[in-house]
Amino acid sequence: MEKFMVESNKSKYPTGGGYGRFFLGAVAVFAAALLWMTFSSGPAPRSLSAEVAEPELSSLAATGKVLYEANCAICHGIRALGTDTGPPLVHDIYNPGHHADHAFFAAAKFGVRQHHWRYGNMPPQPQASEDQVAAIVRYVRELQIANGLRYKPRRM
């Protein structure tokens, strides 16, 4: 009986490493897919050494700058340039056609699940009132305009 099983297995499973090559190929495809998903989850962050021009600010934006530096700059960087812990807000992704002002208000109030960048989730910022967030948004929008970012319709 044992001899029959061995011969039966030989005919059922060909020799020559066919299944070994298949397994290695499947592992390679899985690894490639995992790498692709890891490194293609959003655009690469801007260089942290890039310059962001700061215009003469409106009074609301000047107030927003002070509030931004106290509440947002730790992650999003001075002049919204970004850091290694948060994305740049002076970036085309945040143009008003893709992220309208209400998106900033919602982010401050509820936090944001990671979706464009690989920085992780943004926690809610309950210390910032709605009026304070409005001033911060005005500051970010004036920075964006000064650096050539304008409304562009969102494309899916």
mmCIF file with all atom_site columns, C-alpha atoms in Angstrom:
data_model
loop_
_atom_site.group_PDB
_atom_site.id
_atom_site.type_symbol
_atom_site.label_atom_id
_atom_site.label_alt_id
_atom_site.label_comp_id
_atom_site.label_asym_id
_atom_site.label_entity_id
_atom_site.label_seq_id
_atom_site.pdbx_PDB_ins_code
_atom_site.Cartn_x
_atom_site.Cartn_y
_atom_site.Cartn_z
_atom_site.occupancy
_atom_site.B_iso_or_equiv
_atom_site.pdbx_formal_charge
_atom_site.auth_seq_id
_atom_site.auth_comp_id
_atom_site.auth_asym_id
_atom_site.auth_atom_id
_atom_site.pdbx_PDB_model_num
ATOM 1   C CA . MET A 1 1   ? 0.000   0.000  0.000   1.00 0.00 ? 1   MET A CA 1
ATOM 2   C CA . GLU A 1 2   ? 2.823   2.400  0.841   1.00 0.00 ? 2   GLU A CA 1
ATOM 3   C CA . LYS A 1 3   ? 4.426   1.876  -2.603  1.00 0.00 ? 3   LYS A CA 1
ATOM 4   C CA . PHE A 1 4   ? 1.116   2.668  -4.273  1.00 0.00 ? 4   PHE A CA 1
ATOM 5   C CA . MET A 1 5   ? 0.798   5.959  -2.387  1.00 0.00 ? 5   MET A CA 1
ATOM 6   C CA . VAL A 1 6   ? 4.311   7.068  -3.348  1.00 0.00 ? 6   VAL A CA 1
ATOM 7   C CA . GLU A 1 7   ? 3.745   6.276  -7.010  1.00 0.00 ? 7   GLU A CA 1
ATOM 8   C CA . SER A 1 8   ? 0.340   7.895  -6.866  1.00 0.00 ? 8   SER A CA 1
ATOM 9   C CA . ASN A 1 9   ? 1.829   11.046 -5.378  1.00 0.00 ? 9   ASN A CA 1
ATOM 10  C CA . LYS A 1 10  ? 4.522   11.149 -8.062  1.00 0.00 ? 10  LYS A CA 1
ATOM 11  C CA . SER A 1 11  ? 1.941   11.202 -10.819 1.00 0.00 ? 11  SER A CA 1
ATOM 12  C CA . LYS A 1 12  ? -0.169  13.741 -8.959  1.00 0.00 ? 12  LYS A CA 1
ATOM 13  C CA . TYR A 1 13  ? 2.690   16.131 -8.080  1.00 0.00 ? 13  TYR A CA 1
ATOM 14  C CA . PRO A 1 14  ? 5.302   16.452 -10.828 1.00 0.00 ? 14  PRO A CA 1
ATOM 15  C CA . THR A 1 15  ? 8.948   16.546 -9.887  1.00 0.00 ? 15  THR A CA 1
ATOM 16  C CA . GLY A 1 16  ? 11.393  19.198 -10.988 1.00 0.00 ? 16  GLY A CA 1
ATOM 17  C CA . GLY A 1 17  ? 10.368  21.966 -8.548  1.00 0.00 ? 17  GLY A CA 1
ATOM 18  C CA . GLY A 1 18  ? 7.231   23.075 -10.390 1.00 0.00 ? 18  GLY A CA 1
ATOM 19  C CA . TYR A 1 19  ? 5.355   23.850 -7.207  1.00 0.00 ? 19  TYR A CA 1
ATOM 20  C CA . GLY A 1 20  ? 8.427   25.379 -5.590  1.00 0.00 ? 20  GLY A CA 1
ATOM 21  C CA . ARG A 1 21  ? 8.786   27.795 -8.506  1.00 0.00 ? 21  ARG A CA 1
ATOM 22  C CA . PHE A 1 22  ? 5.073   28.548 -8.354  1.00 0.00 ? 22  PHE A CA 1
ATOM 23  C CA . PHE A 1 23  ? 5.309   29.273 -4.623  1.00 0.00 ? 23  PHE A CA 1
ATOM 24  C CA . LEU A 1 24  ? 8.343   31.543 -5.083  1.00 0.00 ? 24  LEU A CA 1
ATOM 25  C CA . GLY A 1 25  ? 6.579   33.348 -7.921  1.00 0.00 ? 25  GLY A CA 1
ATOM 26  C CA . ALA A 1 26  ? 3.489   33.867 -5.785  1.00 0.00 ? 26  ALA A CA 1
ATOM 27  C CA . VAL A 1 27  ? 5.622   35.220 -2.949  1.00 0.00 ? 27  VAL A CA 1
ATOM 28  C CA . ALA A 1 28  ? 7.381   37.599 -5.372  1.00 0.00 ? 28  ALA A CA 1
ATOM 29  C CA . VAL A 1 29  ? 4.056   38.869 -6.737  1.00 0.00 ? 29  VAL A CA 1
ATOM 30  C CA . PHE A 1 30  ? 2.714   39.353 -3.208  1.00 0.00 ? 30  PHE A CA 1
ATOM 31  C CA . ALA A 1 31  ? 5.871   41.219 -2.146  1.00 0.00 ? 31  ALA A CA 1
ATOM 32  C CA . ALA A 1 32  ? 5.714   43.461 -5.223  1.00 0.00 ? 32  ALA A CA 1
ATOM 33  C CA . ALA A 1 33  ? 2.049   44.245 -4.542  1.00 0.00 ? 33  ALA A CA 1
ATOM 34  C CA . LEU A 1 34  ? 2.813   45.018 -0.901  1.00 0.00 ? 34  LEU A CA 1
ATOM 35  C CA . LEU A 1 35  ? 5.656   47.354 -1.879  1.00 0.00 ? 35  LEU A CA 1
ATOM 36  C CA . TRP A 1 36  ? 3.454   49.079 -4.458  1.00 0.00 ? 36  TRP A CA 1
ATOM 37  C CA . MET A 1 37  ? 0.662   49.630 -1.909  1.00 0.00 ? 37  MET A CA 1
ATOM 38  C CA . THR A 1 38  ? 3.127   50.886 0.699   1.00 0.00 ? 38  THR A CA 1
ATOM 39  C CA . PHE A 1 39  ? 4.891   53.381 -1.523  1.00 0.00 ? 39  PHE A CA 1
ATOM 40  C CA . SER A 1 40  ? 2.030   54.514 -3.738  1.00 0.00 ? 40  SER A CA 1
ATOM 41  C CA . SER A 1 41  ? -0.478  55.554 -1.080  1.00 0.00 ? 41  SER A CA 1
ATOM 42  C CA . GLY A 1 42  ? -0.118  59.199 -2.029  1.00 0.00 ? 42  GLY A CA 1
ATOM 43  C CA . PRO A 1 43  ? 2.207   61.738 -3.483  1.00 0.00 ? 43  PRO A CA 1
ATOM 44  C CA . ALA A 1 44  ? 5.632   62.161 -2.031  1.00 0.00 ? 44  ALA A CA 1
ATOM 45  C CA . PRO A 1 45  ? 5.872   65.013 0.421   1.00 0.00 ? 45  PRO A CA 1
ATOM 46  C CA . ARG A 1 46  ? 7.419   68.273 -0.688  1.00 0.00 ? 46  ARG A CA 1
ATOM 47  C CA . SER A 1 47  ? 11.031  68.795 0.100   1.00 0.00 ? 47  SER A CA 1
ATOM 48  C CA . LEU A 1 48  ? 11.235  70.203 3.589   1.00 0.00 ? 48  LEU A CA 1
ATOM 49  C CA . SER A 1 49  ? 13.870  72.665 2.375   1.00 0.00 ? 49  SER A CA 1
ATOM 50  C CA . ALA A 1 50  ? 11.612  74.322 -0.213  1.00 0.00 ? 50  ALA A CA 1
ATOM 51  C CA . GLU A 1 51  ? 10.760  77.974 0.228   1.00 0.00 ? 51  GLU A CA 1
ATOM 52  C CA . VAL A 1 52  ? 7.249   79.275 0.757   1.00 0.00 ? 52  VAL A CA 1
ATOM 53  C CA . ALA A 1 53  ? 6.726   82.952 0.046   1.00 0.00 ? 53  ALA A CA 1
ATOM 54  C CA . GLU A 1 54  ? 4.741   84.779 2.685   1.00 0.00 ? 54  GLU A CA 1
ATOM 55  C CA . PRO A 1 55  ? 2.718   87.734 1.400   1.00 0.00 ? 55  PRO A CA 1
ATOM 56  C CA . GLU A 1 56  ? 1.583   90.796 3.247   1.00 0.00 ? 56  GLU A CA 1
ATOM 57  C CA . LEU A 1 57  ? -1.253  89.279 5.234   1.00 0.00 ? 57  LEU A CA 1
ATOM 58  C CA . SER A 1 58  ? -4.767  90.545 5.857   1.00 0.00 ? 58  SER A CA 1
ATOM 59  C CA . SER A 1 59  ? -5.526  91.195 9.535   1.00 0.00 ? 59  SER A CA 1
ATOM 60  C CA . LEU A 1 60  ? -7.520  87.938 9.769   1.00 0.00 ? 60  LEU A CA 1
ATOM 61  C CA . ALA A 1 61  ? -4.657  85.981 8.181   1.00 0.00 ? 61  ALA A CA 1
ATOM 62  C CA . ALA A 1 62  ? -2.134  87.690 10.500  1.00 0.00 ? 62  ALA A CA 1
ATOM 63  C CA . THR A 1 63  ? -4.179  86.460 13.453  1.00 0.00 ? 63  THR A CA 1
ATOM 64  C CA . GLY A 1 64  ? -4.379  83.076 11.742  1.00 0.00 ? 64  GLY A CA 1
ATOM 65  C CA . LYS A 1 65  ? -0.592  82.963 11.422  1.00 0.00 ? 65  LYS A CA 1
ATOM 66  C CA . VAL A 1 66  ? -0.156  83.333 15.190  1.00 0.00 ? 66  VAL A CA 1
ATOM 67  C CA . LEU A 1 67  ? -2.799  80.651 15.812  1.00 0.00 ? 67  LEU A CA 1
ATOM 68  C CA . TYR A 1 68  ? -1.349  78.389 13.100  1.00 0.00 ? 68  TYR A CA 1
ATOM 69  C CA . GLU A 1 69  ? 2.118   78.607 14.640  1.00 0.00 ? 69  GLU A CA 1
ATOM 70  C CA . ALA A 1 70  ? 0.696   77.744 18.080  1.00 0.00 ? 70  ALA A CA 1
ATOM 71  C CA . ASN A 1 71  ? -1.560  74.880 16.921  1.00 0.00 ? 71  ASN A CA 1
ATOM 72  C CA . CYS A 1 72  ? -0.525  73.553 13.517  1.00 0.00 ? 72  CYS A CA 1
ATOM 73  C CA . ALA A 1 73  ? 3.141   74.277 12.777  1.00 0.00 ? 73  ALA A CA 1
ATOM 74  C CA . ILE A 1 74  ? 4.391   71.463 14.996  1.00 0.00 ? 74  ILE A CA 1
ATOM 75  C CA . CYS A 1 75  ? 3.162   68.996 12.333  1.00 0.00 ? 75  CYS A CA 1
ATOM 76  C CA . HIS A 1 76  ? 2.500   71.075 9.205   1.00 0.00 ? 76  HIS A CA 1
ATOM 77  C CA . GLY A 1 77  ? 5.620   73.218 9.509   1.00 0.00 ? 77  GLY A CA 1
ATOM 78  C CA . ILE A 1 78  ? 6.369   76.920 9.548   1.00 0.00 ? 78  ILE A CA 1
ATOM 79  C CA . ARG A 1 79  ? 4.566   78.631 6.623   1.00 0.00 ? 79  ARG A CA 1
ATOM 80  C CA . ALA A 1 80  ? 2.707   75.328 6.043   1.00 0.00 ? 80  ALA A CA 1
ATOM 81  C CA . LEU A 1 81  ? 5.767   73.763 4.429   1.00 0.00 ? 81  LEU A CA 1
ATOM 82  C CA . GLY A 1 82  ? 5.266   70.365 6.067   1.00 0.00 ? 82  GLY A CA 1
ATOM 83  C CA . THR A 1 83  ? 7.489   68.330 8.362   1.00 0.00 ? 83  THR A CA 1
ATOM 84  C CA . ASP A 1 84  ? 8.375   64.698 8.807   1.00 0.00 ? 84  ASP A CA 1
ATOM 85  C CA . THR A 1 85  ? 5.174   64.321 10.871  1.00 0.00 ? 85  THR A CA 1
ATOM 86  C CA . GLY A 1 86  ? 2.641   66.243 8.754   1.00 0.00 ? 86  GLY A CA 1
ATOM 87  C CA . PRO A 1 87  ? 2.051   67.217 5.134   1.00 0.00 ? 87  PRO A CA 1
ATOM 88  C CA . PRO A 1 88  ? 2.576   70.630 3.574   1.00 0.00 ? 88  PRO A CA 1
ATOM 89  C CA . LEU A 1 89  ? -0.616  72.642 3.286   1.00 0.00 ? 89  LEU A CA 1
ATOM 90  C CA . VAL A 1 90  ? 0.911   74.823 0.581   1.00 0.00 ? 90  VAL A CA 1
ATOM 91  C CA . HIS A 1 91  ? 0.460   71.969 -1.872  1.00 0.00 ? 91  HIS A CA 1
ATOM 92  C CA . ASP A 1 92  ? -1.865  71.463 -4.824  1.00 0.00 ? 92  ASP A CA 1
ATOM 93  C CA . ILE A 1 93  ? -3.749  68.708 -2.962  1.00 0.00 ? 93  ILE A CA 1
ATOM 94  C CA . TYR A 1 94  ? -5.075  71.389 -0.616  1.00 0.00 ? 94  TYR A CA 1
ATOM 95  C CA . ASN A 1 95  ? -6.251  73.796 -3.315  1.00 0.00 ? 95  ASN A CA 1
ATOM 96  C CA . PRO A 1 96  ? -9.848  74.930 -2.648  1.00 0.00 ? 96  PRO A CA 1
ATOM 97  C CA . GLY A 1 97  ? -11.202 72.802 -5.487  1.00 0.00 ? 97  GLY A CA 1
ATOM 98  C CA . HIS A 1 98  ? -9.953  69.620 -3.846  1.00 0.00 ? 98  HIS A CA 1
ATOM 99  C CA . HIS A 1 99  ? -10.123 70.576 -0.149  1.00 0.00 ? 99  HIS A CA 1
ATOM 100 C CA . ALA A 1 100 ? -12.629 73.363 0.372   1.00 0.00 ? 100 ALA A CA 1
ATOM 101 C CA . ASP A 1 101 ? -12.493 75.441 3.532   1.00 0.00 ? 101 ASP A CA 1
ATOM 102 C CA . HIS A 1 102 ? -15.029 73.178 5.258   1.00 0.00 ? 102 HIS A CA 1
ATOM 103 C CA . ALA A 1 103 ? -12.513 70.315 4.998   1.00 0.00 ? 103 ALA A CA 1
ATOM 104 C CA . PHE A 1 104 ? -10.146 72.263 7.250   1.00 0.00 ? 104 PHE A CA 1
ATOM 105 C CA . PHE A 1 105 ? -12.933 72.939 9.742   1.00 0.00 ? 105 PHE A CA 1
ATOM 106 C CA . ALA A 1 106 ? -13.877 69.246 9.769   1.00 0.00 ? 106 ALA A CA 1
ATOM 107 C CA . ALA A 1 107 ? -10.222 68.218 10.163  1.00 0.00 ? 107 ALA A CA 1
ATOM 108 C CA . ALA A 1 108 ? -9.813  70.442 13.211  1.00 0.00 ? 108 ALA A CA 1
ATOM 109 C CA . LYS A 1 109 ? -13.082 69.300 14.760  1.00 0.00 ? 109 LYS A CA 1
ATOM 110 C CA . PHE A 1 110 ? -13.088 65.574 13.971  1.00 0.00 ? 110 PHE A CA 1
ATOM 111 C CA . GLY A 1 111 ? -9.553  64.715 12.881  1.00 0.00 ? 111 GLY A CA 1
ATOM 112 C CA . VAL A 1 112 ? -8.698  63.114 9.545   1.00 0.00 ? 112 VAL A CA 1
ATOM 113 C CA . ARG A 1 113 ? -8.090  59.520 8.541   1.00 0.00 ? 113 ARG A CA 1
ATOM 114 C CA . GLN A 1 114 ? -4.857  59.152 6.555   1.00 0.00 ? 114 GLN A CA 1
ATOM 115 C CA . HIS A 1 115 ? -5.683  59.305 2.853   1.00 0.00 ? 115 HIS A CA 1
ATOM 116 C CA . HIS A 1 116 ? -3.309  61.427 0.732   1.00 0.00 ? 116 HIS A CA 1
ATOM 117 C CA . TRP A 1 117 ? -0.092  61.062 2.674   1.00 0.00 ? 117 TRP A CA 1
ATOM 118 C CA . ARG A 1 118 ? 1.750   58.484 4.755   1.00 0.00 ? 118 ARG A CA 1
ATOM 119 C CA . TYR A 1 119 ? 1.868   60.485 7.989   1.00 0.00 ? 119 TYR A CA 1
ATOM 120 C CA . GLY A 1 120 ? -0.877  58.632 9.816   1.00 0.00 ? 120 GLY A CA 1
ATOM 121 C CA . ASN A 1 121 ? -4.181  59.968 11.067  1.00 0.00 ? 121 ASN A CA 1
ATOM 122 C CA . MET A 1 122 ? -4.559  63.574 12.193  1.00 0.00 ? 122 MET A CA 1
ATOM 123 C CA . PRO A 1 123 ? -6.174  63.808 15.636  1.00 0.00 ? 123 PRO A CA 1
ATOM 124 C CA . PRO A 1 124 ? -8.948  66.320 16.357  1.00 0.00 ? 124 PRO A CA 1
ATOM 125 C CA . GLN A 1 125 ? -7.813  69.741 17.585  1.00 0.00 ? 125 GLN A CA 1
ATOM 126 C CA . PRO A 1 126 ? -10.462 70.642 20.179  1.00 0.00 ? 126 PRO A CA 1
ATOM 127 C CA . GLN A 1 127 ? -8.374  73.521 21.558  1.00 0.00 ? 127 GLN A CA 1
ATOM 128 C CA . ALA A 1 128 ? -9.018  75.538 18.359  1.00 0.00 ? 128 ALA A CA 1
ATOM 129 C CA . SER A 1 129 ? -12.386 77.291 18.252  1.00 0.00 ? 129 SER A CA 1
ATOM 130 C CA . GLU A 1 130 ? -14.337 77.726 15.040  1.00 0.00 ? 130 GLU A CA 1
ATOM 131 C CA . ASP A 1 131 ? -13.309 81.399 14.839  1.00 0.00 ? 131 ASP A CA 1
ATOM 132 C CA . GLN A 1 132 ? -9.680  80.443 15.358  1.00 0.00 ? 132 GLN A CA 1
ATOM 133 C CA . VAL A 1 133 ? -9.873  77.792 12.632  1.00 0.00 ? 133 VAL A CA 1
ATOM 134 C CA . ALA A 1 134 ? -11.405 80.409 10.299  1.00 0.00 ? 134 ALA A CA 1
ATOM 135 C CA . ALA A 1 135 ? -8.384  82.652 10.877  1.00 0.00 ? 135 ALA A CA 1
ATOM 136 C CA . ILE A 1 136 ? -5.989  79.725 10.344  1.00 0.00 ? 136 ILE A CA 1
ATOM 137 C CA . VAL A 1 137 ? -7.746  78.787 7.089   1.00 0.00 ? 137 VAL A CA 1
ATOM 138 C CA . ARG A 1 138 ? -7.482  82.410 5.892   1.00 0.00 ? 138 ARG A CA 1
ATOM 139 C CA . TYR A 1 139 ? -3.732  82.337 6.639   1.00 0.00 ? 139 TYR A CA 1
ATOM 140 C CA . VAL A 1 140 ? -3.233  79.050 4.759   1.00 0.00 ? 140 VAL A CA 1
ATOM 141 C CA . ARG A 1 141 ? -5.285  80.275 1.784   1.00 0.00 ? 141 ARG A CA 1
ATOM 142 C CA . GLU A 1 142 ? -3.287  83.515 1.562   1.00 0.00 ? 142 GLU A CA 1
ATOM 143 C CA . LEU A 1 143 ? -0.051  81.489 1.661   1.00 0.00 ? 143 LEU A CA 1
ATOM 144 C CA . GLN A 1 144 ? -1.387  79.238 -1.088  1.00 0.00 ? 144 GLN A CA 1
ATOM 145 C CA . ILE A 1 145 ? -2.359  82.186 -3.313  1.00 0.00 ? 145 ILE A CA 1
ATOM 146 C CA . ALA A 1 146 ? 1.039   83.843 -2.785  1.00 0.00 ? 146 ALA A CA 1
ATOM 147 C CA . ASN A 1 147 ? 2.680   80.602 -3.912  1.00 0.00 ? 147 ASN A CA 1
ATOM 148 C CA . GLY A 1 148 ? 0.615   80.126 -7.065  1.00 0.00 ? 148 GLY A CA 1
ATOM 149 C CA . LEU A 1 149 ? -1.992  77.688 -5.772  1.00 0.00 ? 149 LEU A CA 1
ATOM 150 C CA . ARG A 1 150 ? -5.438  78.523 -7.033  1.00 0.00 ? 150 ARG A CA 1
ATOM 151 C CA . TYR A 1 151 ? -8.790  76.807 -7.240  1.00 0.00 ? 151 TYR A CA 1
ATOM 152 C CA . LYS A 1 152 ? -8.723  73.788 -9.541  1.00 0.00 ? 152 LYS A CA 1
ATOM 153 C CA . PRO A 1 153 ? -11.743 71.542 -9.994  1.00 0.00 ? 153 PRO A CA 1
ATOM 154 C CA . ARG A 1 154 ? -11.311 68.117 -8.451  1.00 0.00 ? 154 ARG A CA 1
ATOM 155 C CA . ARG A 1 155 ? -10.802 65.332 -10.949 1.00 0.00 ? 155 ARG A CA 1
ATOM 156 C CA . MET A 1 156 ? -11.640 61.754 -10.153 1.00 0.00 ? 156 MET A CA 1
#
